[in-house]
Amino acid sequence: MNKAAKIIDQIIQRYHLEPLAGEGGYWAPIHRNEFGNAIYFLLTRDEYSAWHKLEEHESWVHLDGAPLDLYQITTQLTEPNQLSLIVQPGKQLPLH
């Protein structure tokens, strides 16, 4: 197992991540209530997150890794059809 694969495995184990069926990546819930949710989400270099519809508000915090492109398609005529956002990583995850 190479160094990157070991780090990915450590993150999956530490944060109790599970494969996210239908969307790709790994996830674990952090917080959920009537106002929305927050999750841990891991996407490896060889994976992608499939297009999916969010049924509730979702908070995103990018902790580590390469910049991430997020896209949003809306159905409201008053908003642009597509919003592209590049998210830069923040601080690295603690692994010790």
CSV table of C-alpha atoms in Angstrom, one decimal:
chain,number,residue,atom,x,y,z
A,1,MET,CA,0.0,0.0,0.0
A,2,ASN,CA,1.5,3.4,-1.0
A,3,LYS,CA,1.7,6.4,1.3
A,4,ALA,CA,-1.5,8.1,-0.1
A,5,ALA,CA,-3.5,4.9,0.2
A,6,LYS,CA,-2.4,4.6,3.9
A,7,ILE,CA,-3.4,8.2,4.6
A,8,ILE,CA,-6.8,7.6,3.0
A,9,ASP,CA,-7.3,4.4,5.0
A,10,GLN,CA,-6.4,6.3,8.2
A,11,ILE,CA,-8.9,9.0,7.5
A,12,ILE,CA,-11.7,6.5,6.7
A,13,GLN,CA,-10.9,4.6,10.0
A,14,ARG,CA,-10.6,7.7,12.2
A,15,TYR,CA,-13.8,9.4,11.0
A,16,HIS,CA,-15.8,6.2,10.6
A,17,LEU,CA,-16.5,6.9,7.0
A,18,GLU,CA,-18.7,4.6,4.9
A,19,PRO,CA,-19.1,4.3,1.1
A,20,LEU,CA,-21.8,6.7,-0.2
A,21,ALA,CA,-23.9,4.6,-2.5
A,22,GLY,CA,-25.2,6.3,-5.6
A,23,GLU,CA,-23.0,9.4,-5.2
A,24,GLY,CA,-19.5,8.2,-4.8
A,25,GLY,CA,-16.9,8.9,-2.1
A,26,TYR,CA,-17.1,8.1,1.6
A,27,TRP,CA,-19.2,9.9,4.3
A,28,ALA,CA,-20.2,10.0,7.9
A,29,PRO,CA,-22.8,12.3,9.5
A,30,ILE,CA,-21.6,15.1,11.9
A,31,HIS,CA,-24.8,17.0,12.6
A,32,ARG,CA,-28.4,16.9,11.3
A,33,ASN,CA,-31.5,18.9,12.3
A,34,GLU,CA,-34.5,20.6,10.8
A,35,PHE,CA,-32.3,23.4,9.4
A,36,GLY,CA,-29.9,21.2,7.5
A,37,ASN,CA,-26.9,18.9,7.9
A,38,ALA,CA,-23.2,18.6,8.0
A,39,ILE,CA,-21.2,15.5,7.0
A,40,TYR,CA,-17.6,14.4,6.7
A,41,PHE,CA,-17.0,13.5,3.0
A,42,LEU,CA,-13.9,12.0,1.4
A,43,LEU,CA,-13.4,11.8,-2.3
A,44,THR,CA,-10.2,10.1,-3.5
A,45,ARG,CA,-8.2,11.1,-6.6
A,46,ASP,CA,-9.8,8.1,-8.6
A,47,GLU,CA,-13.4,8.9,-7.7
A,48,TYR,CA,-16.0,11.5,-8.5
A,49,SER,CA,-19.2,12.7,-6.8
A,50,ALA,CA,-22.2,12.0,-9.1
A,51,TRP,CA,-24.7,14.7,-9.8
A,52,HIS,CA,-27.4,14.5,-7.1
A,53,LYS,CA,-30.2,16.6,-5.7
A,54,LEU,CA,-29.9,17.9,-2.2
A,55,GLU,CA,-33.2,17.7,-0.3
A,56,GLU,CA,-32.0,19.9,2.6
A,57,HIS,CA,-29.4,22.6,3.3
A,58,GLU,CA,-25.9,21.3,3.5
A,59,SER,CA,-22.8,22.9,5.0
A,60,TRP,CA,-19.4,22.3,3.3
A,61,VAL,CA,-16.0,22.6,4.9
A,62,HIS,CA,-13.0,21.7,2.8
A,63,LEU,CA,-10.3,20.5,5.1
A,64,ASP,CA,-7.6,19.0,2.9
A,65,GLY,CA,-6.6,18.0,-0.6
A,66,ALA,CA,-6.7,19.5,-4.0
A,67,PRO,CA,-9.1,22.4,-4.9
A,68,LEU,CA,-12.6,21.2,-5.5
A,69,ASP,CA,-15.0,22.4,-8.2
A,70,LEU,CA,-18.6,22.6,-7.1
A,71,TYR,CA,-21.4,23.1,-9.6
A,72,GLN,CA,-25.1,24.0,-8.9
A,73,ILE,CA,-27.9,23.8,-11.4
A,74,THR,CA,-31.0,25.7,-10.5
A,75,THR,CA,-34.5,25.6,-12.0
A,76,GLN,CA,-35.4,29.2,-11.0
A,77,LEU,CA,-35.5,31.6,-13.9
A,78,THR,CA,-34.3,34.5,-11.8
A,79,GLU,CA,-30.9,32.8,-11.1
A,80,PRO,CA,-28.1,31.8,-13.5
A,81,ASN,CA,-28.5,28.2,-14.7
A,82,GLN,CA,-25.1,27.2,-13.5
A,83,LEU,CA,-22.9,28.4,-10.7
A,84,SER,CA,-19.3,27.2,-10.6
A,85,LEU,CA,-17.3,27.5,-7.4
A,86,ILE,CA,-13.7,26.5,-6.8
A,87,VAL,CA,-13.1,25.6,-3.1
A,88,GLN,CA,-9.6,25.8,-1.8
A,89,PRO,CA,-8.6,23.5,1.1
A,90,GLY,CA,-8.3,24.7,4.6
A,91,LYS,CA,-6.1,23.2,7.3
A,92,GLN,CA,-5.1,19.6,7.2
A,93,LEU,CA,-6.9,16.9,9.1
A,94,PRO,CA,-5.3,15.7,12.4
A,95,LEU,CA,-4.3,12.1,12.0
A,96,HIS,CA,-2.6,11.5,15.4
